[in-house]
mmCIF file of C-alpha atoms and ligand atoms in Angstrom:
data_model
loop_
_atom_site.group_PDB
_atom_site.id
_atom_site.type_symbol
_atom_site.label_atom_id
_atom_site.label_comp_id
_atom_site.label_asym_id
_atom_site.label_seq_id
_atom_site.Cartn_x
_atom_site.Cartn_y
_atom_site.Cartn_z
ATOM 1 C CA MET A 1 0.719 10.579 3.025
ATOM 2 C CA LYS A 2 -1.024 8.947 6.521
ATOM 3 C CA THR A 3 -4.245 6.373 5.556
ATOM 4 C CA ASN A 4 -5.837 5.912 8.787
ATOM 5 C CA LEU A 5 -5.007 2.914 8.819
ATOM 6 C CA THR A 6 -2.830 0.571 11.038
ATOM 7 C CA VAL A 7 -0.531 -2.171 10.233
ATOM 8 C CA ASN A 8 -1.205 -5.647 13.307
ATOM 9 C CA SER A 9 2.404 -5.556 14.501
ATOM 10 C CA ALA A 10 1.795 -8.289 16.967
ATOM 11 C CA ARG A 11 0.636 -10.259 13.733
ATOM 12 C CA LEU A 12 3.430 -9.302 11.853
ATOM 13 C CA TRP A 13 5.978 -10.841 14.724
ATOM 14 C CA ASP A 14 3.891 -13.659 15.231
ATOM 15 C CA SER A 15 4.111 -14.368 10.988
ATOM 16 C CA LEU A 16 7.273 -14.100 10.549
ATOM 17 C CA MET A 17 7.889 -16.274 14.490
ATOM 18 C CA GLU A 18 5.926 -18.844 12.133
ATOM 19 C CA LEU A 19 7.459 -19.138 8.842
ATOM 20 C CA ALA A 20 11.469 -19.200 11.054
ATOM 21 C CA LYS A 21 10.246 -22.562 11.860
ATOM 22 C CA ILE A 22 10.292 -23.776 8.928
ATOM 23 C CA GLY A 23 14.012 -24.177 8.418
ATOM 24 C CA ALA A 24 14.901 -23.248 11.950
ATOM 25 C CA THR A 25 18.085 -23.915 13.501
ATOM 26 C CA ALA A 26 19.567 -24.760 17.172
ATOM 27 C CA LYS A 27 21.172 -20.881 16.888
ATOM 28 C CA GLY A 28 17.848 -19.718 16.459
ATOM 29 C CA GLY A 29 18.449 -19.136 12.679
ATOM 30 C CA VAL A 30 16.858 -20.500 9.315
ATOM 31 C CA CYS A 31 18.596 -22.136 6.919
ATOM 32 C CA ARG A 32 16.269 -23.182 3.885
ATOM 33 C CA LEU A 33 17.558 -22.701 0.792
ATOM 34 C CA THR A 34 15.975 -22.468 -2.516
ATOM 35 C CA LEU A 35 14.127 -24.836 -4.204
ATOM 36 C CA SER A 36 14.500 -27.860 -1.867
ATOM 37 C CA ASP A 37 12.090 -29.012 0.499
ATOM 38 C CA LEU A 38 11.846 -26.335 3.698
ATOM 39 C CA ASP A 39 11.199 -23.409 0.877
ATOM 40 C CA LYS A 40 8.676 -25.606 -0.060
ATOM 41 C CA LYS A 41 7.004 -25.577 2.511
ATOM 42 C CA ALA A 42 7.110 -22.046 3.096
ATOM 43 C CA ARG A 43 5.941 -21.129 -0.378
ATOM 44 C CA ASP A 44 2.926 -23.016 -0.166
ATOM 45 C CA LEU A 45 2.410 -21.664 3.703
ATOM 46 C CA PHE A 46 2.467 -18.777 2.467
ATOM 47 C CA SER A 47 -0.095 -18.883 -0.478
ATOM 48 C CA GLY A 48 -1.959 -20.333 2.365
ATOM 49 C CA TRP A 49 -2.070 -16.971 4.088
ATOM 50 C CA CYS A 50 -2.551 -14.492 1.637
ATOM 51 C CA LYS A 51 -5.300 -16.776 0.270
ATOM 52 C CA ALA A 52 -7.037 -16.679 3.309
ATOM 53 C CA ALA A 53 -6.350 -13.245 3.386
ATOM 54 C CA GLY A 54 -9.248 -13.259 -0.224
ATOM 55 C CA ALA A 55 -5.875 -12.945 -1.968
ATOM 56 C CA THR A 56 -5.087 -15.595 -5.871
ATOM 57 C CA ILE A 57 -1.840 -17.311 -5.813
ATOM 58 C CA THR A 58 -0.789 -17.943 -9.224
ATOM 59 C CA VAL A 59 2.970 -19.055 -10.275
ATOM 60 C CA ASP A 60 4.777 -18.020 -13.103
ATOM 61 C CA ARG A 61 7.583 -20.156 -15.425
ATOM 62 C CA MET A 62 10.481 -19.631 -12.744
ATOM 63 C CA GLY A 63 9.093 -20.496 -10.285
ATOM 64 C CA ASN A 64 7.943 -16.523 -8.831
ATOM 65 C CA VAL A 65 4.424 -16.486 -6.378
ATOM 66 C CA PHE A 66 1.942 -14.152 -6.598
ATOM 67 C CA ALA A 67 -0.205 -13.235 -4.113
ATOM 68 C CA ARG A 68 -2.810 -10.831 -6.491
ATOM 69 C CA ARG A 69 -5.973 -8.801 -4.671
ATOM 70 C CA ALA A 70 -8.626 -7.479 -6.926
ATOM 71 C CA GLY A 71 -8.684 -3.364 -7.490
ATOM 72 C CA ARG A 72 -11.960 -1.279 -8.170
ATOM 73 C CA ASP A 73 -10.315 -0.915 -11.763
ATOM 74 C CA ALA A 74 -9.024 -4.942 -13.456
ATOM 75 C CA ALA A 75 -6.886 -2.756 -15.918
ATOM 76 C CA ARG A 76 -4.669 -1.054 -13.871
ATOM 77 C CA PRO A 77 -1.074 -1.709 -13.564
ATOM 78 C CA PRO A 78 -0.548 -3.237 -9.641
ATOM 79 C CA VAL A 79 1.417 -1.865 -7.312
ATOM 80 C CA MET A 80 3.159 -4.848 -5.612
ATOM 81 C CA THR A 81 5.799 -5.461 -2.860
ATOM 82 C CA GLY A 82 7.272 -8.566 -2.339
ATOM 83 C CA SER A 83 10.709 -10.168 -1.320
ATOM 84 C CA HIS A 84 12.414 -13.822 -1.185
ATOM 85 C CA ILE A 85 11.834 -16.335 1.511
ATOM 86 C CA ASP A 86 15.421 -18.315 0.758
ATOM 87 C CA THR A 87 18.088 -17.663 3.088
ATOM 88 C CA GLN A 88 21.725 -18.208 3.223
ATOM 89 C CA PRO A 89 22.769 -21.563 4.970
ATOM 90 C CA THR A 90 23.738 -20.438 8.170
ATOM 91 C CA GLY A 91 20.378 -17.380 7.889
ATOM 92 C CA GLY A 92 18.077 -15.280 9.964
ATOM 93 C CA LYS A 93 14.625 -14.716 10.185
ATOM 94 C CA PHE A 94 14.549 -11.102 9.055
ATOM 95 C CA ASP A 95 16.650 -11.275 5.915
ATOM 96 C CA GLY A 96 13.892 -11.792 2.999
ATOM 97 C CA ALA A 97 10.809 -13.196 5.144
ATOM 98 C CA TYR A 98 10.403 -9.135 6.382
ATOM 99 C CA GLY A 99 9.717 -8.666 3.180
ATOM 100 C CA VAL A 100 7.216 -11.231 1.889
ATOM 101 C CA MET A 101 5.352 -11.070 5.812
ATOM 102 C CA ALA A 102 5.040 -6.752 5.380
ATOM 103 C CA GLY A 103 3.239 -7.864 2.139
ATOM 104 C CA LEU A 104 0.986 -10.447 3.664
ATOM 105 C CA GLU A 105 0.338 -7.636 6.506
ATOM 106 C CA VAL A 106 -0.550 -5.028 3.634
ATOM 107 C CA LEU A 107 -3.153 -7.559 2.575
ATOM 108 C CA ARG A 108 -4.604 -8.507 5.691
ATOM 109 C CA THR A 109 -4.971 -5.287 6.708
ATOM 110 C CA LEU A 110 -7.153 -4.818 3.151
ATOM 111 C CA HIS A 111 -8.932 -7.359 3.955
ATOM 112 C CA GLU A 112 -9.527 -7.277 7.334
ATOM 113 C CA THR A 113 -10.964 -3.572 6.934
ATOM 114 C CA GLY A 114 -12.740 -4.116 2.998
ATOM 115 C CA ILE A 115 -11.194 -0.791 1.654
ATOM 116 C CA GLU A 116 -10.682 -0.817 -1.454
ATOM 117 C CA THR A 117 -7.741 0.387 -3.480
ATOM 118 C CA GLU A 118 -8.159 0.974 -7.564
ATOM 119 C CA ALA A 119 -5.106 -0.248 -8.994
ATOM 120 C CA PRO A 120 -4.619 -4.212 -7.275
ATOM 121 C CA ILE A 121 -2.047 -4.977 -4.425
ATOM 122 C CA GLU A 122 0.422 -7.316 -5.049
ATOM 123 C CA VAL A 123 2.529 -9.617 -2.501
ATOM 124 C CA ALA A 124 5.523 -11.478 -4.876
ATOM 125 C CA VAL A 125 8.232 -14.221 -3.263
ATOM 126 C CA TRP A 126 11.005 -14.179 -6.154
ATOM 127 C CA THR A 127 12.536 -17.713 -6.357
ATOM 128 C CA ASN A 128 16.672 -17.611 -5.715
ATOM 129 C CA GLU A 129 17.296 -13.729 -4.047
ATOM 130 C CA GLU A 130 20.016 -14.946 -2.208
ATOM 131 C CA GLY A 131 22.455 -16.561 -4.236
ATOM 132 C CA ALA A 132 23.365 -18.659 -2.233
ATOM 133 C CA ARG A 133 22.023 -22.764 -4.201
ATOM 134 C CA PHE A 134 22.245 -20.939 -7.696
ATOM 135 C CA ALA A 135 24.747 -18.472 -8.816
ATOM 136 C CA PRO A 136 23.609 -15.535 -9.423
ATOM 137 C CA ALA A 137 21.644 -13.828 -6.702
ATOM 138 C CA MET A 138 17.907 -12.660 -8.118
ATOM 139 C CA MET A 139 17.118 -15.217 -10.347
ATOM 140 C CA GLY A 140 13.228 -14.579 -10.488
ATOM 141 C CA SER A 141 13.139 -10.925 -10.579
ATOM 142 C CA GLY A 142 16.417 -11.342 -12.325
ATOM 143 C CA VAL A 143 14.380 -12.763 -15.294
ATOM 144 C CA PHE A 144 10.987 -10.566 -14.347
ATOM 145 C CA ALA A 145 12.709 -7.434 -15.642
ATOM 146 C CA GLY A 146 14.860 -8.935 -19.241
ATOM 147 C CA ILE A 147 18.022 -9.320 -17.990
ATOM 148 C CA PHE A 148 18.073 -13.365 -17.351
ATOM 149 C CA LYS A 149 17.520 -14.857 -20.390
ATOM 150 C CA GLU A 150 15.212 -17.976 -18.501
ATOM 151 C CA ASP A 151 16.432 -20.517 -20.439
ATOM 152 C CA GLU A 152 19.537 -19.610 -19.422
ATOM 153 C CA ILE A 153 19.016 -19.465 -16.101
ATOM 154 C CA LYS A 154 17.067 -22.073 -15.913
ATOM 155 C CA ALA A 155 20.279 -24.365 -16.953
ATOM 156 C CA LYS A 156 22.641 -23.180 -13.685
ATOM 157 C CA THR A 157 23.507 -25.551 -11.576
ATOM 158 C CA ASP A 158 24.017 -25.815 -7.085
ATOM 159 C CA ARG A 159 27.066 -27.755 -6.632
ATOM 160 C CA GLU A 160 25.623 -30.451 -6.839
ATOM 161 C CA GLY A 161 25.297 -30.234 -10.571
ATOM 162 C CA VAL A 162 21.307 -30.376 -9.753
ATOM 163 C CA SER A 163 19.563 -27.675 -12.015
ATOM 164 C CA LEU A 164 17.346 -24.735 -11.517
ATOM 165 C CA ALA A 165 15.033 -26.015 -13.715
ATOM 166 C CA ASP A 166 14.462 -29.859 -12.349
ATOM 167 C CA ALA A 167 14.957 -28.137 -9.277
ATOM 168 C CA LEU A 168 11.070 -26.364 -9.688
ATOM 169 C CA GLU A 169 10.255 -29.597 -10.404
ATOM 170 C CA SER A 170 11.039 -31.234 -7.667
ATOM 171 C CA ILE A 171 9.479 -28.788 -5.113
ATOM 172 C CA GLY A 172 6.413 -28.332 -7.408
ATOM 173 C CA TYR A 173 6.826 -25.054 -7.797
ATOM 174 C CA ALA A 174 7.200 -25.229 -12.317
ATOM 175 C CA GLY A 175 4.245 -23.021 -13.056
ATOM 176 C CA GLU A 176 2.534 -21.994 -16.547
ATOM 177 C CA LEU A 177 2.531 -18.157 -15.968
ATOM 178 C CA PRO A 178 4.641 -17.045 -18.921
ATOM 179 C CA VAL A 179 7.922 -13.941 -16.998
ATOM 180 C CA GLY A 180 7.218 -11.278 -16.855
ATOM 181 C CA GLY A 181 6.454 -9.038 -20.019
ATOM 182 C CA ARG A 182 3.557 -7.748 -18.405
ATOM 183 C CA GLN A 183 3.345 -3.838 -16.787
ATOM 184 C CA VAL A 184 4.073 -3.431 -12.677
ATOM 185 C CA GLY A 185 2.964 0.388 -11.738
ATOM 186 C CA ALA A 186 5.417 0.192 -8.714
ATOM 187 C CA PHE A 187 7.488 -1.664 -6.481
ATOM 188 C CA PHE A 188 8.485 -1.082 -2.841
ATOM 189 C CA GLU A 189 9.540 -3.573 -0.485
ATOM 190 C CA CYS A 190 10.833 -3.429 3.408
ATOM 191 C CA HIS A 191 13.768 -5.139 4.079
ATOM 192 C CA ILE A 192 15.902 -4.935 7.600
ATOM 193 C CA GLU A 193 19.299 -2.060 6.876
ATOM 194 C CA GLN A 194 21.125 -5.645 7.121
ATOM 195 C CA GLY A 195 23.853 -2.932 7.964
ATOM 196 C CA PRO A 196 25.158 -1.050 11.323
ATOM 197 C CA ILE A 197 23.428 2.685 9.565
ATOM 198 C CA LEU A 198 20.040 2.890 11.655
ATOM 199 C CA GLU A 199 21.276 1.615 14.195
ATOM 200 C CA ALA A 200 23.650 3.763 15.212
ATOM 201 C CA GLU A 201 21.919 6.780 14.495
ATOM 202 C CA GLY A 202 19.185 6.018 15.668
ATOM 203 C CA LYS A 203 16.835 6.093 12.857
ATOM 204 C CA THR A 204 13.488 3.606 12.118
ATOM 205 C CA ILE A 205 13.317 4.445 8.674
ATOM 206 C CA GLY A 206 15.682 4.016 6.000
ATOM 207 C CA VAL A 207 14.979 5.475 3.079
ATOM 208 C CA VAL A 208 16.783 3.402 -0.043
ATOM 209 C CA THR A 209 17.544 5.739 -3.190
ATOM 210 C CA GLY A 210 19.558 2.897 -4.981
ATOM 211 C CA GLY A 211 21.727 0.341 -4.458
ATOM 212 C CA GLN A 212 25.886 -0.917 -5.079
ATOM 213 C CA ALA A 213 26.592 -2.527 -8.077
ATOM 214 C CA GLN A 214 28.553 -5.691 -7.709
ATOM 215 C CA ARG A 215 30.546 -8.065 -10.101
ATOM 216 C CA TRP A 216 30.516 -11.390 -8.918
ATOM 217 C CA TYR A 217 33.717 -13.509 -10.253
ATOM 218 C CA GLU A 218 34.644 -18.126 -10.497
ATOM 219 C CA VAL A 219 38.003 -18.531 -10.252
ATOM 220 C CA ASN A 220 39.505 -21.786 -11.266
ATOM 221 C CA LEU A 221 43.413 -22.909 -10.550
ATOM 222 C CA THR A 222 45.549 -25.786 -12.424
ATOM 223 C CA GLY A 223 48.348 -26.529 -10.472
ATOM 224 C CA GLN A 224 49.654 -30.401 -10.206
ATOM 225 C CA GLU A 225 48.928 -33.047 -7.758
ATOM 226 C CA SER A 226 51.369 -34.653 -5.831
ATOM 227 C CA HIS A 227 52.605 -36.230 -3.374
ATOM 228 C CA ALA A 228 53.823 -34.634 -0.178
ATOM 229 C CA GLY A 229 56.091 -35.809 1.221
ATOM 230 C CA THR A 230 58.544 -36.042 -2.018
ATOM 231 C CA THR A 231 58.018 -33.609 -3.936
ATOM 232 C CA PRO A 232 61.099 -30.899 -2.917
ATOM 233 C CA MET A 233 58.937 -27.187 -1.631
ATOM 234 C CA GLU A 234 60.758 -25.510 -5.942
ATOM 235 C CA ARG A 235 58.847 -28.279 -7.676
ATOM 236 C CA ARG A 236 55.118 -27.583 -6.457
ATOM 237 C CA HIS A 237 52.429 -26.012 -8.601
ATOM 238 C CA ASP A 238 49.926 -26.121 -5.164
ATOM 239 C CA ALA A 239 47.016 -24.669 -5.998
ATOM 240 C CA LEU A 240 45.704 -25.115 -2.579
ATOM 241 C CA LEU A 241 48.716 -21.729 -2.035
ATOM 242 C CA GLY A 242 47.833 -19.887 -4.913
ATOM 243 C CA ALA A 243 43.895 -20.048 -3.430
ATOM 244 C CA ALA A 244 45.278 -18.704 -0.131
ATOM 245 C CA ARG A 245 47.483 -15.696 -1.667
ATOM 246 C CA VAL A 246 44.546 -15.060 -4.462
ATOM 247 C CA ILE A 247 42.097 -14.702 -0.987
ATOM 248 C CA ASP A 248 44.491 -12.061 0.639
ATOM 249 C CA MET A 249 44.942 -10.185 -2.765
ATOM 250 C CA VAL A 250 40.655 -9.292 -3.040
ATOM 251 C CA ASN A 251 40.520 -9.158 1.532
ATOM 252 C CA HIS A 252 43.430 -6.915 -0.404
ATOM 253 C CA ILE A 253 41.795 -4.828 -3.406
ATOM 254 C CA GLY A 254 38.545 -4.378 -0.516
ATOM 255 C CA VAL A 255 41.104 -2.541 1.911
ATOM 256 C CA THR A 256 42.746 -0.234 -0.937
ATOM 257 C CA HIS A 257 39.642 0.737 -2.023
ATOM 258 C CA MET A 258 37.977 1.895 1.709
ATOM 259 C CA PRO A 259 35.483 3.511 2.561
ATOM 260 C CA ALA A 260 32.661 1.689 0.265
ATOM 261 C CA ALA A 261 34.885 -1.070 -1.260
ATOM 262 C CA ARG A 262 33.978 -5.024 -0.326
ATOM 263 C CA ALA A 263 36.099 -7.216 -1.609
ATOM 264 C CA THR A 264 34.372 -11.376 -0.411
ATOM 265 C CA CYS A 265 36.122 -15.271 -1.167
ATOM 266 C CA GLY A 266 32.573 -17.291 0.053
ATOM 267 C CA VAL A 267 33.220 -20.722 -1.097
ATOM 268 C CA ILE A 268 37.190 -23.095 -1.645
ATOM 269 C CA GLU A 269 36.640 -25.811 -3.161
ATOM 270 C CA SER A 270 40.438 -27.994 -3.096
ATOM 271 C CA LEU A 271 40.714 -31.521 -4.635
ATOM 272 C CA PRO A 272 41.319 -34.447 -4.538
ATOM 273 C CA GLN A 273 40.426 -32.945 -1.134
ATOM 274 C CA SER A 274 44.566 -35.526 0.452
ATOM 275 C CA ARG A 275 46.467 -34.317 3.341
ATOM 276 C CA ASN A 276 49.176 -35.610 1.910
ATOM 277 C CA THR A 277 48.705 -35.273 -2.478
ATOM 278 C CA VAL A 278 49.852 -31.607 -2.653
ATOM 279 C CA PRO A 279 46.382 -29.860 -4.610
ATOM 280 C CA GLY A 280 46.683 -28.933 -7.889
ATOM 281 C CA ARG A 281 42.734 -28.305 -8.265
ATOM 282 C CA VAL A 282 40.182 -25.349 -6.537
ATOM 283 C CA PHE A 283 37.806 -23.613 -6.913
ATOM 284 C CA LEU A 284 36.553 -20.500 -5.386
ATOM 285 C CA THR A 285 34.917 -17.323 -5.702
ATOM 286 C CA VAL A 286 35.181 -14.236 -5.110
ATOM 287 C CA GLU A 287 33.030 -10.320 -5.862
ATOM 288 C CA PHE A 288 33.144 -7.796 -5.248
ATOM 289 C CA ARG A 289 31.155 -4.508 -4.601
ATOM 290 C CA HIS A 290 31.740 -0.394 -4.261
ATOM 291 C CA PRO A 291 28.768 2.084 -5.562
ATOM 292 C CA ASP A 292 30.570 3.629 -7.751
ATOM 293 C CA GLU A 293 30.367 1.870 -11.178
ATOM 294 C CA MET A 294 34.252 3.378 -12.060
ATOM 295 C CA GLU A 295 35.810 2.900 -8.824
ATOM 296 C CA LEU A 296 34.411 -1.351 -9.179
ATOM 297 C CA LYS A 297 35.885 -1.387 -12.721
ATOM 298 C CA ASP A 298 40.088 -0.458 -10.518
ATOM 299 C CA MET A 299 39.140 -2.880 -8.968
ATOM 300 C CA ASP A 300 38.157 -5.839 -11.423
ATOM 301 C CA ALA A 301 41.527 -5.013 -13.163
ATOM 302 C CA THR A 302 43.384 -4.872 -10.230
ATOM 303 C CA PHE A 303 41.915 -8.375 -9.174
ATOM 304 C CA ARG A 304 42.688 -9.984 -13.058
ATOM 305 C CA ALA A 305 45.625 -8.494 -12.239
ATOM 306 C CA GLN A 306 47.332 -9.810 -9.420
ATOM 307 C CA ALA A 307 45.747 -13.644 -10.125
ATOM 308 C CA ALA A 308 47.560 -12.946 -13.196
ATOM 309 C CA ARG A 309 51.044 -12.744 -11.263
ATOM 310 C CA ILE A 310 50.039 -14.686 -7.819
ATOM 311 C CA ALA A 311 49.405 -17.610 -10.894
ATOM 312 C CA GLY A 312 52.406 -17.603 -13.210
ATOM 313 C CA GLU A 313 54.827 -17.197 -9.427
ATOM 314 C CA ILE A 314 53.320 -20.537 -8.722
ATOM 315 C CA GLY A 315 52.844 -22.468 -11.849
ATOM 316 C CA LEU A 316 49.041 -22.923 -12.406
ATOM 317 C CA ALA A 317 46.476 -22.307 -15.279
ATOM 318 C CA LEU A 318 44.026 -19.325 -13.890
ATOM 319 C CA ASP A 319 40.441 -19.942 -15.229
ATOM 320 C CA ILE A 320 38.740 -17.131 -14.522
ATOM 321 C CA LYS A 321 34.128 -16.188 -15.140
ATOM 322 C CA GLU A 322 32.963 -13.222 -14.525
ATOM 323 C CA ILE A 323 29.463 -14.250 -14.159
ATOM 324 C CA TRP A 324 27.366 -11.733 -12.767
ATOM 325 C CA HIS A 325 28.126 -7.682 -13.243
ATOM 326 C CA PHE A 326 25.256 -5.706 -11.500
ATOM 327 C CA PRO A 327 25.101 -2.124 -12.779
ATOM 328 C CA ALA A 328 24.670 0.269 -9.595
ATOM 329 C CA THR A 329 20.782 1.335 -9.303
ATOM 330 C CA PRO A 330 18.758 4.561 -8.721
ATOM 331 C CA PHE A 331 15.165 3.808 -7.107
ATOM 332 C CA HIS A 332 12.078 5.678 -8.803
ATOM 333 C CA ALA A 333 12.514 9.643 -7.036
ATOM 334 C CA ASP A 334 8.106 9.416 -7.054
ATOM 335 C CA CYS A 335 8.484 6.283 -5.783
ATOM 336 C CA ILE A 336 11.529 7.802 -3.055
ATOM 337 C CA ALA A 337 9.465 10.589 -1.952
ATOM 338 C CA ALA A 338 6.374 8.093 -1.124
ATOM 339 C CA VAL A 339 8.474 6.466 1.329
ATOM 340 C CA ARG A 340 10.003 9.508 2.629
ATOM 341 C CA ALA A 341 7.105 11.456 3.740
ATOM 342 C CA ALA A 342 5.289 8.476 4.483
ATOM 343 C CA ALA A 343 7.682 8.170 7.820
ATOM 344 C CA GLN A 344 7.409 11.379 8.124
ATOM 345 C CA ALA A 345 3.523 11.689 8.770
ATOM 346 C CA ARG A 346 3.941 9.233 11.005
ATOM 347 C CA GLY A 347 6.998 10.728 12.546
ATOM 348 C CA TYR A 348 9.473 8.495 12.159
ATOM 349 C CA ALA A 349 13.112 9.055 12.433
ATOM 350 C CA HIS A 350 13.902 8.794 9.422
ATOM 351 C CA ARG A 351 17.176 8.848 6.982
ATOM 352 C CA ASP A 352 17.515 8.368 2.873
ATOM 353 C CA ILE A 353 20.327 5.844 2.657
ATOM 354 C CA ILE A 354 21.838 3.589 -0.638
ATOM 355 C CA SER A 355 22.095 -0.840 -0.301
ATOM 356 C CA GLY A 356 25.208 -2.534 0.711
ATOM 357 C CA ALA A 357 22.395 -5.878 -0.318
ATOM 358 C CA GLY A 358 21.615 -6.871 -3.669
ATOM 359 C CA HIS A 359 17.805 -6.928 -3.778
ATOM 360 C CA ASP A 360 14.735 -7.864 -5.799
ATOM 361 C CA ALA A 361 13.394 -4.358 -5.617
ATOM 362 C CA LEU A 362 16.607 -3.467 -7.935
ATOM 363 C CA TYR A 363 15.829 -5.315 -10.686
ATOM 364 C CA MET A 364 12.665 -4.700 -10.274
ATOM 365 C CA ALA A 365 13.329 -1.073 -10.613
ATOM 366 C CA ARG A 366 14.417 -1.731 -14.280
ATOM 367 C CA VAL A 367 10.638 -1.966 -15.450
ATOM 368 C CA ALA A 368 8.928 -0.961 -12.532
ATOM 369 C CA PRO A 369 8.917 2.693 -10.614
ATOM 370 C CA THR A 370 9.934 1.300 -7.683
ATOM 371 C CA ALA A 371 11.214 2.267 -3.752
ATOM 372 C CA MET A 372 13.133 0.416 -1.065
ATOM 373 C CA ILE A 373 12.017 1.233 2.840
ATOM 374 C CA PHE A 374 14.502 -0.469 5.563
ATOM 375 C CA VAL A 375 14.209 -0.771 9.435
ATOM 376 C CA PRO A 376 17.713 -1.285 11.617
ATOM 377 C CA CYS A 377 18.871 -4.508 12.465
ATOM 378 C CA ALA A 378 20.794 -5.385 15.405
ATOM 379 C CA ASP A 379 24.478 -4.407 15.703
ATOM 380 C CA GLY A 380 23.993 -4.287 11.017
ATOM 381 C CA ILE A 381 24.557 -8.031 11.533
ATOM 382 C CA SER A 382 22.598 -9.939 8.928
ATOM 383 C CA HIS A 383 23.941 -13.924 7.223
ATOM 384 C CA ASN A 384 23.863 -15.283 10.441
ATOM 385 C CA GLU A 385 21.363 -16.985 12.886
ATOM 386 C CA ILE A 386 21.744 -14.811 15.026
ATOM 387 C CA GLU A 387 19.964 -11.728 12.987
ATOM 388 C CA SER A 388 17.740 -9.577 15.074
ATOM 389 C CA ALA A 389 15.109 -7.099 14.675
ATOM 390 C CA THR A 390 12.694 -5.849 17.316
ATOM 391 C CA ALA A 391 9.039 -6.066 16.334
ATOM 392 C CA ASP A 392 8.045 -1.841 16.471
ATOM 393 C CA ASP A 393 10.809 -1.903 14.076
ATOM 394 C CA LEU A 394 9.751 -3.544 11.810
ATOM 395 C CA ALA A 395 5.750 -2.419 11.818
ATOM 396 C CA ALA A 396 7.177 0.634 11.287
ATOM 397 C CA GLY A 397 8.948 -0.187 8.040
ATOM 398 C CA CYS A 398 5.288 -2.147 7.042
ATOM 399 C CA GLN A 399 3.496 1.027 8.105
ATOM 400 C CA VAL A 400 5.397 3.342 5.559
ATOM 401 C CA LEU A 401 4.594 0.686 2.923
ATOM 402 C CA LEU A 402 1.762 0.015 3.225
ATOM 403 C CA ASP A 403 0.251 3.923 2.844
ATOM 404 C CA ALA A 404 2.889 4.244 0.372
ATOM 405 C CA MET A 405 1.582 1.444 -1.437
ATOM 406 C CA ILE A 406 -2.700 2.765 -1.214
ATOM 407 C CA ARG A 407 -1.172 5.983 -1.906
ATOM 408 C CA ARG A 408 -0.494 5.478 -4.919
ATOM 409 C CA ALA A 409 -3.093 2.167 -5.968
ATOM 410 C CA ASN A 410 -4.960 5.273 -4.871
ATOM 411 C CA ALA A 411 -3.790 8.028 -7.284
ATOM 412 C CA PRO A 412 -4.760 9.291 -10.488
ATOM 413 C CA GLY A 413 -4.541 6.240 -13.431
HETATM 414 C C1 LIG B 1 21.784 -10.734 -1.014
HETATM 415 O O1 LIG B 1 21.919 -11.286 0.290
HETATM 416 C C2 LIG B 1 23.275 -10.150 -1.264
HETATM 417 O O2 LIG B 1 24.264 -10.449 -1.347
HETATM 418 O O3 LIG B 1 23.368 -8.819 -1.641
HETATM 419 MN MN1 LIG B 2 17.341 -10.128 0.911
HETATM 420 MN MN1 LIG B 3 20.410 -12.310 1.836
#
């Protein structure tokens, strides 16, 4: 399982730090929202680096970028890796970027040693993994895997009303290639864990066996705007008060399904934003996650019933749209075994782990044998500017990636 090739830890680190300059924040993080001008700069930088490492770049109609290194047998489907370079508004240097830079490091290591693989090797940059500007998340890989319809996804708008299609055009990444519909031999993705388990247990590699289920909702509460000074308390239909109760109720659902459940309200917009008008309209986002689909269903039912009760008590109209349901997804036994074997052969302490976060690999798992490689991050903190990981751990994950990809690319076809 061990190859005789070694990734260049310093080069991987330097690339991550260089990429992190695009959208760097004062607190040491990165704000590089999907399809922004900064995202374009990052894509251009990645493409240039890949070309210098002998790869060919293509872009599909979803703006997914593929850097391909030819194999001896052009007829074989590529062994692919990759992740995303968009970030959260207060994102870190590693979420997504690590998976892409690890793929680049694989290309560079193969290029400098002149090693040929049987199957081609590809590194993908998937459009809008984060779901921060356009919801839902994992759009590029989702369309590639045939889960989302391309035109429906392209019609999605951000909170400013800009469509995904227009955003793609405006940064020059509305490519011409059809999205997906081609064979991928296997998909591997490196990522920081984004949780505390590996660090707490002193493990270097997480052998990811699958990801948990998610449901995302958009909630609109409509009451009545009225004068803050003259409207008696019992006559109010305060949409923001309703939202406050919904937020508390959502958190309570998470708590009652502990330890595995996650429940979050991430966005709230209240109108008309005047101190002396009782708020009449609120937009709110809700998301639930759980590894067990039945538990998630139970959370969904409680949420709907309780939201209806709260709206009824305050006299609000309630509209709940479930905008995304992502099922619990297991990875492929062969790919999981390849990751585990590579970690074992290199002598890295490792353990099996389930992903709490969404990842492009979870959609790729629908169309190709797939697994992921996690490395620890400091205090398990992610989606935060202080997100941090060590060069040694990042290199270890990248080494496992290289070993697993080469093994797969050279396996009898
Ligand atoms: C992706 O960042 C997620 O929300 O899991
Ligand atoms: Mn990510
Ligand atoms: Mn993320």
